[in-house]
Every structure is written in C-alpha cells, then in structure tokens.
Amino acid sequence: MSVAPPKIFLALSLAAMTAALGGCTTYRPAPKAFNEATIQPYTLDSGDRLRITVFDQQSLTNTYTVDQAGYVAFPLIGQVPARGRTLQQLSGQIAQKLQQGYLRDPDVTIDVDRYRSVFIMGEVGQPGQYAYVPGMTVQNAIAVAGGFTSRANQRMVDVTRKINGQVLTGRINISGPIIAGDTIYVRERLF
C-alpha cells in the first residue's frame, strides 16, 4: 500500500478547503428592490382579508379575501384583480366597475382586516405560520415563534419575499423590517 506524497496531500487538502469556503462566498446581497419593498405602499396578495365599505350600501359592505389566483369576488361586478395593487388602486377599480350600471357615484373604502401570514423556519422554538402585524421586525417575528434555539445565528437571517412577481432572498439583520408574506429562515451558527 503506497502513501500519497505530502505535497499531493497538501494540495488536495487546500483544494477541499477552498471548495468548502467557496460555498460561503457565493452569497450575494439582495438587490435594492428587496429593501425598498419595506417602504413602499402595501400591495395586496393571496391571503389578505379586506374590509370593503361601500358608503350607504350595506348589502355590499363586507369582508372579502384575496383568493389564491389574486382576485376578490365582489357582488354585482364579479372577480376583481387585486394581486399587486394598493388599497387605493383596488378601491378605485371597484368604484369604477360599480359605476358602470349599478351605482351613480359609489364611495368605496378598503382596509386590511387581516394581513397574509409570515412563515418562520429554522432555529426557532416553534417554526410555523404566524400573523403579520404592520411594523413587524425580524426580531418580533422570532419572539412570536418562541425565540431562538441554542444553536441559532442571532445576528442575521435569510428572508424570502415576493416583489413584483419575483421571489427574492436576502440576508438581513434581526432588527430589519419584514412585510406580510415573508418567509424567515434562521440559520444555525457555525460555532
């Protein structure tokens, strides 16, 4: 049985270490749009429950949910596309459709009754789906999920969010803001 010369062993060890560390450097920060999404007006998506009020029209005033396809089923006018729209855009769209043969001058207001959930995975006490609250930070979400485990990286987390139809992932500080629909992944610390 022959033993590899020390130089070959050293070269193979160096190559293996470079490959292992190379995986750590492939992470790229999230694009600018990822962080800007937290300061933009709220856009609707599947799972949002809305309180839609049509002034002086009790039969139309109710709570409605944005369905899986991104639509709100509204009486008289049918399916109204809501995904990616702000509350003001959706209320204008509903008012415009109601004005086409149903109401003379409809006054439509929309409030979010319940935001879509956030999802928390990884090194937390109780991973799962949790209710979003406006102004929520990563740290707040982790607290709701039972806090960090003893193995958790308590400085940075990976957040996945949908922006303009694209799913992006970025690594952010635990004091960073999140938006409804985000998925938070708490990694295990290295040491």
mmCIF file of C-alpha atoms in Angstrom:
data_model
loop_
_atom_site.group_PDB
_atom_site.id
_atom_site.type_symbol
_atom_site.label_atom_id
_atom_site.label_comp_id
_atom_site.label_asym_id
_atom_site.label_seq_id
_atom_site.Cartn_x
_atom_site.Cartn_y
_atom_site.Cartn_z
ATOM 1 C CA MET A 1 0.000 0.000 0.000
ATOM 2 C CA SER A 2 1.523 3.311 -1.027
ATOM 3 C CA VAL A 3 1.129 6.596 0.814
ATOM 4 C CA ALA A 4 0.486 9.816 -1.103
ATOM 5 C CA PRO A 5 3.437 12.184 -1.110
ATOM 6 C CA PRO A 6 2.995 15.092 1.343
ATOM 7 C CA LYS A 7 2.825 17.700 -1.458
ATOM 8 C CA ILE A 8 -0.113 15.963 -3.138
ATOM 9 C CA PHE A 9 -1.879 15.549 0.203
ATOM 10 C CA LEU A 10 -1.326 19.257 0.968
ATOM 11 C CA ALA A 11 -2.612 20.277 -2.479
ATOM 12 C CA LEU A 12 -5.736 18.104 -2.129
ATOM 13 C CA SER A 13 -6.396 19.473 1.364
ATOM 14 C CA LEU A 14 -6.023 23.047 0.121
ATOM 15 C CA ALA A 15 -8.399 22.370 -2.807
ATOM 16 C CA ALA A 16 -11.005 20.838 -0.477
ATOM 17 C CA MET A 17 -10.801 23.803 1.919
ATOM 18 C CA THR A 18 -11.084 26.266 -0.956
ATOM 19 C CA ALA A 19 -14.165 24.471 -2.278
ATOM 20 C CA ALA A 20 -15.758 24.390 1.167
ATOM 21 C CA LEU A 21 -15.082 28.069 1.830
ATOM 22 C CA GLY A 22 -16.080 28.959 -1.720
ATOM 23 C CA GLY A 23 -19.644 27.923 -0.875
ATOM 24 C CA CYS A 24 -19.695 30.595 1.830
ATOM 25 C CA THR A 25 -18.726 33.338 -0.597
ATOM 26 C CA THR A 26 -21.385 32.587 -3.229
ATOM 27 C CA TYR A 27 -23.990 34.506 -1.255
ATOM 28 C CA ARG A 28 -24.805 37.858 -2.835
ATOM 29 C CA PRO A 29 -26.716 40.641 -1.079
ATOM 30 C CA ALA A 30 -30.311 41.157 -2.122
ATOM 31 C CA PRO A 31 -30.987 43.707 -4.861
ATOM 32 C CA LYS A 32 -32.023 47.245 -3.966
ATOM 33 C CA ALA A 33 -35.711 46.458 -4.624
ATOM 34 C CA PHE A 34 -35.639 43.915 -1.775
ATOM 35 C CA ASN A 35 -35.079 46.595 0.871
ATOM 36 C CA GLU A 36 -37.204 49.221 -0.893
ATOM 37 C CA ALA A 37 -40.211 46.886 -0.669
ATOM 38 C CA THR A 38 -40.443 47.591 3.066
ATOM 39 C CA ILE A 39 -41.088 51.321 2.500
ATOM 40 C CA GLN A 40 -43.450 51.039 -0.465
ATOM 41 C CA PRO A 41 -47.243 51.233 -0.107
ATOM 42 C CA TYR A 42 -48.739 47.892 0.872
ATOM 43 C CA THR A 43 -49.636 45.703 -2.099
ATOM 44 C CA LEU A 44 -52.261 43.000 -1.903
ATOM 45 C CA ASP A 45 -51.752 39.301 -2.488
ATOM 46 C CA SER A 46 -53.384 35.945 -1.797
ATOM 47 C CA GLY A 47 -54.447 35.502 1.809
ATOM 48 C CA ASP A 48 -55.178 39.148 2.622
ATOM 49 C CA ARG A 49 -58.636 39.685 4.120
ATOM 50 C CA LEU A 50 -60.145 43.083 3.308
ATOM 51 C CA ARG A 51 -62.930 45.143 4.843
ATOM 52 C CA ILE A 52 -64.583 46.800 1.848
ATOM 53 C CA THR A 53 -67.104 49.523 2.635
ATOM 54 C CA VAL A 54 -69.406 50.997 0.008
ATOM 55 C CA PHE A 55 -70.988 54.103 1.538
ATOM 56 C CA ASP A 56 -74.753 53.784 2.005
ATOM 57 C CA GLN A 57 -74.761 50.250 0.541
ATOM 58 C CA GLN A 58 -74.977 47.799 3.464
ATOM 59 C CA SER A 59 -75.514 44.822 1.160
ATOM 60 C CA LEU A 60 -72.110 45.404 -0.488
ATOM 61 C CA THR A 61 -70.153 46.267 2.669
ATOM 62 C CA ASN A 62 -68.413 43.139 3.966
ATOM 63 C CA THR A 63 -65.084 41.353 4.418
ATOM 64 C CA TYR A 64 -63.586 39.765 1.331
ATOM 65 C CA THR A 65 -60.496 37.591 0.916
ATOM 66 C CA VAL A 66 -57.990 37.786 -1.917
ATOM 67 C CA ASP A 67 -58.133 34.270 -3.351
ATOM 68 C CA GLN A 68 -55.274 32.032 -4.486
ATOM 69 C CA ALA A 69 -55.463 33.448 -8.011
ATOM 70 C CA GLY A 70 -55.197 37.031 -6.681
ATOM 71 C CA TYR A 71 -58.846 38.081 -7.167
ATOM 72 C CA VAL A 72 -61.596 39.421 -4.915
ATOM 73 C CA ALA A 73 -65.089 38.087 -5.638
ATOM 74 C CA PHE A 74 -67.323 41.154 -5.261
ATOM 75 C CA PRO A 75 -71.127 41.219 -5.601
ATOM 76 C CA LEU A 76 -72.586 42.582 -8.854
ATOM 77 C CA ILE A 77 -69.227 43.023 -10.596
ATOM 78 C CA GLY A 78 -67.660 39.569 -10.098
ATOM 79 C CA GLN A 79 -63.934 38.856 -9.915
ATOM 80 C CA VAL A 80 -61.736 41.929 -9.424
ATOM 81 C CA PRO A 81 -57.950 41.536 -9.808
ATOM 82 C CA ALA A 82 -56.243 42.535 -6.524
ATOM 83 C CA ARG A 83 -52.757 40.975 -6.572
ATOM 84 C CA GLY A 84 -50.045 43.628 -6.755
ATOM 85 C CA ARG A 85 -52.459 46.529 -6.295
ATOM 86 C CA THR A 86 -52.534 49.010 -3.436
ATOM 87 C CA LEU A 87 -55.683 49.572 -1.379
ATOM 88 C CA GLN A 88 -56.335 52.854 -3.233
ATOM 89 C CA GLN A 89 -55.934 51.221 -6.642
ATOM 90 C CA LEU A 90 -58.347 48.427 -5.750
ATOM 91 C CA SER A 91 -60.957 50.790 -4.289
ATOM 92 C CA GLY A 92 -60.798 52.921 -7.447
ATOM 93 C CA GLN A 93 -61.182 49.857 -9.626
ATOM 94 C CA ILE A 94 -64.207 48.593 -7.659
ATOM 95 C CA ALA A 95 -65.812 52.049 -7.707
ATOM 96 C CA GLN A 96 -65.284 52.305 -11.460
ATOM 97 C CA LYS A 97 -66.902 48.903 -12.089
ATOM 98 C CA LEU A 98 -69.833 49.697 -9.777
ATOM 99 C CA GLN A 99 -70.377 52.955 -11.664
ATOM 100 C CA GLN A 100 -70.901 51.031 -14.895
ATOM 101 C CA GLY A 101 -74.633 50.429 -14.495
ATOM 102 C CA TYR A 102 -75.003 49.716 -10.772
ATOM 103 C CA LEU A 103 -74.407 52.850 -8.668
ATOM 104 C CA ARG A 104 -74.349 56.521 -9.635
ATOM 105 C CA ASP A 105 -71.346 57.728 -7.591
ATOM 106 C CA PRO A 106 -70.002 54.897 -5.399
ATOM 107 C CA ASP A 107 -67.747 55.781 -2.470
ATOM 108 C CA VAL A 108 -65.546 52.728 -1.790
ATOM 109 C CA THR A 109 -63.032 52.450 1.052
ATOM 110 C CA ILE A 110 -60.848 49.455 1.833
ATOM 111 C CA ASP A 111 -58.980 48.500 4.990
ATOM 112 C CA VAL A 112 -56.914 45.389 5.620
ATOM 113 C CA ASP A 113 -58.839 43.264 8.116
ATOM 114 C CA ARG A 114 -56.117 40.594 8.333
ATOM 115 C CA TYR A 115 -52.724 40.596 6.603
ATOM 116 C CA ARG A 116 -51.355 37.458 4.995
ATOM 117 C CA SER A 117 -49.127 35.391 7.264
ATOM 118 C CA VAL A 118 -45.367 35.313 7.715
ATOM 119 C CA PHE A 119 -43.551 31.988 7.866
ATOM 120 C CA ILE A 120 -40.692 31.311 10.255
ATOM 121 C CA MET A 121 -38.362 28.335 9.807
ATOM 122 C CA GLY A 122 -35.070 27.070 11.120
ATOM 123 C CA GLU A 123 -33.546 27.569 14.535
ATOM 124 C CA VAL A 124 -36.566 28.939 16.429
ATOM 125 C CA GLY A 125 -38.606 27.452 19.254
ATOM 126 C CA GLN A 126 -41.766 26.839 17.214
ATOM 127 C CA PRO A 127 -41.363 27.134 13.420
ATOM 128 C CA GLY A 128 -44.590 27.793 11.566
ATOM 129 C CA GLN A 129 -47.073 30.280 10.132
ATOM 130 C CA TYR A 130 -47.811 33.427 12.146
ATOM 131 C CA ALA A 131 -49.988 36.527 11.811
ATOM 132 C CA TYR A 132 -48.275 39.629 10.415
ATOM 133 C CA VAL A 133 -48.574 42.944 12.245
ATOM 134 C CA PRO A 134 -47.642 46.232 10.483
ATOM 135 C CA GLY A 135 -44.232 47.469 11.611
ATOM 136 C CA MET A 136 -43.053 43.961 12.497
ATOM 137 C CA THR A 137 -39.302 43.297 12.565
ATOM 138 C CA VAL A 138 -37.464 40.009 12.233
ATOM 139 C CA GLN A 139 -36.833 40.052 15.975
ATOM 140 C CA ASN A 140 -40.569 40.481 16.715
ATOM 141 C CA ALA A 141 -41.417 37.571 14.426
ATOM 142 C CA ILE A 142 -38.817 35.332 16.057
ATOM 143 C CA ALA A 143 -40.176 36.240 19.505
ATOM 144 C CA VAL A 144 -43.659 35.168 18.391
ATOM 145 C CA ALA A 145 -42.162 31.864 17.166
ATOM 146 C CA GLY A 146 -40.747 31.019 20.589
ATOM 147 C CA GLY A 147 -37.382 32.767 20.310
ATOM 148 C CA PHE A 148 -34.035 31.427 19.147
ATOM 149 C CA THR A 149 -32.796 27.912 19.836
ATOM 150 C CA SER A 150 -29.394 27.492 21.480
ATOM 151 C CA ARG A 151 -27.817 26.815 18.054
ATOM 152 C CA ALA A 152 -29.293 29.836 16.224
ATOM 153 C CA ASN A 153 -27.344 32.561 14.467
ATOM 154 C CA GLN A 154 -28.780 35.514 16.366
ATOM 155 C CA ARG A 155 -27.403 38.276 14.116
ATOM 156 C CA MET A 156 -28.531 37.617 10.547
ATOM 157 C CA VAL A 157 -31.413 35.702 8.935
ATOM 158 C CA ASP A 158 -32.449 34.893 5.381
ATOM 159 C CA VAL A 159 -35.722 36.469 4.283
ATOM 160 C CA THR A 160 -37.565 35.388 1.145
ATOM 161 C CA ARG A 161 -40.178 37.755 -0.272
ATOM 162 C CA LYS A 162 -42.155 38.224 -3.457
ATOM 163 C CA ILE A 163 -41.505 41.557 -5.196
ATOM 164 C CA ASN A 164 -43.235 42.408 -8.473
ATOM 165 C CA GLY A 165 -43.907 38.719 -9.133
ATOM 166 C CA GLN A 166 -40.289 37.684 -8.461
ATOM 167 C CA VAL A 167 -39.239 35.666 -5.417
ATOM 168 C CA LEU A 168 -36.045 37.113 -3.920
ATOM 169 C CA THR A 169 -33.976 36.086 -0.903
ATOM 170 C CA GLY A 170 -31.752 38.403 1.087
ATOM 171 C CA ARG A 171 -29.811 38.189 4.314
ATOM 172 C CA ILE A 172 -30.809 40.878 6.802
ATOM 173 C CA ASN A 173 -30.112 41.905 10.378
ATOM 174 C CA ILE A 174 -32.631 40.778 13.010
ATOM 175 C CA SER A 175 -33.642 44.399 13.598
ATOM 176 C CA GLY A 176 -34.701 44.705 9.936
ATOM 177 C CA PRO A 177 -38.348 45.170 8.940
ATOM 178 C CA ILE A 178 -40.415 42.460 7.304
ATOM 179 C CA ILE A 179 -43.565 42.606 5.211
ATOM 180 C CA ALA A 180 -46.621 40.360 5.038
ATOM 181 C CA GLY A 181 -45.951 37.118 3.202
ATOM 182 C CA ASP A 182 -42.221 36.986 4.074
ATOM 183 C CA THR A 183 -40.538 33.694 4.919
ATOM 184 C CA ILE A 184 -37.828 33.984 7.575
ATOM 185 C CA TYR A 185 -35.164 31.317 7.863
ATOM 186 C CA VAL A 186 -32.955 31.360 10.980
ATOM 187 C CA ARG A 187 -29.675 29.621 10.235
ATOM 188 C CA GLU A 188 -27.592 27.578 12.622
ATOM 189 C CA ARG A 189 -24.479 29.396 13.809
ATOM 190 C CA LEU A 190 -21.126 27.962 12.739
ATOM 191 C CA PHE A 191 -19.539 27.850 16.211
#
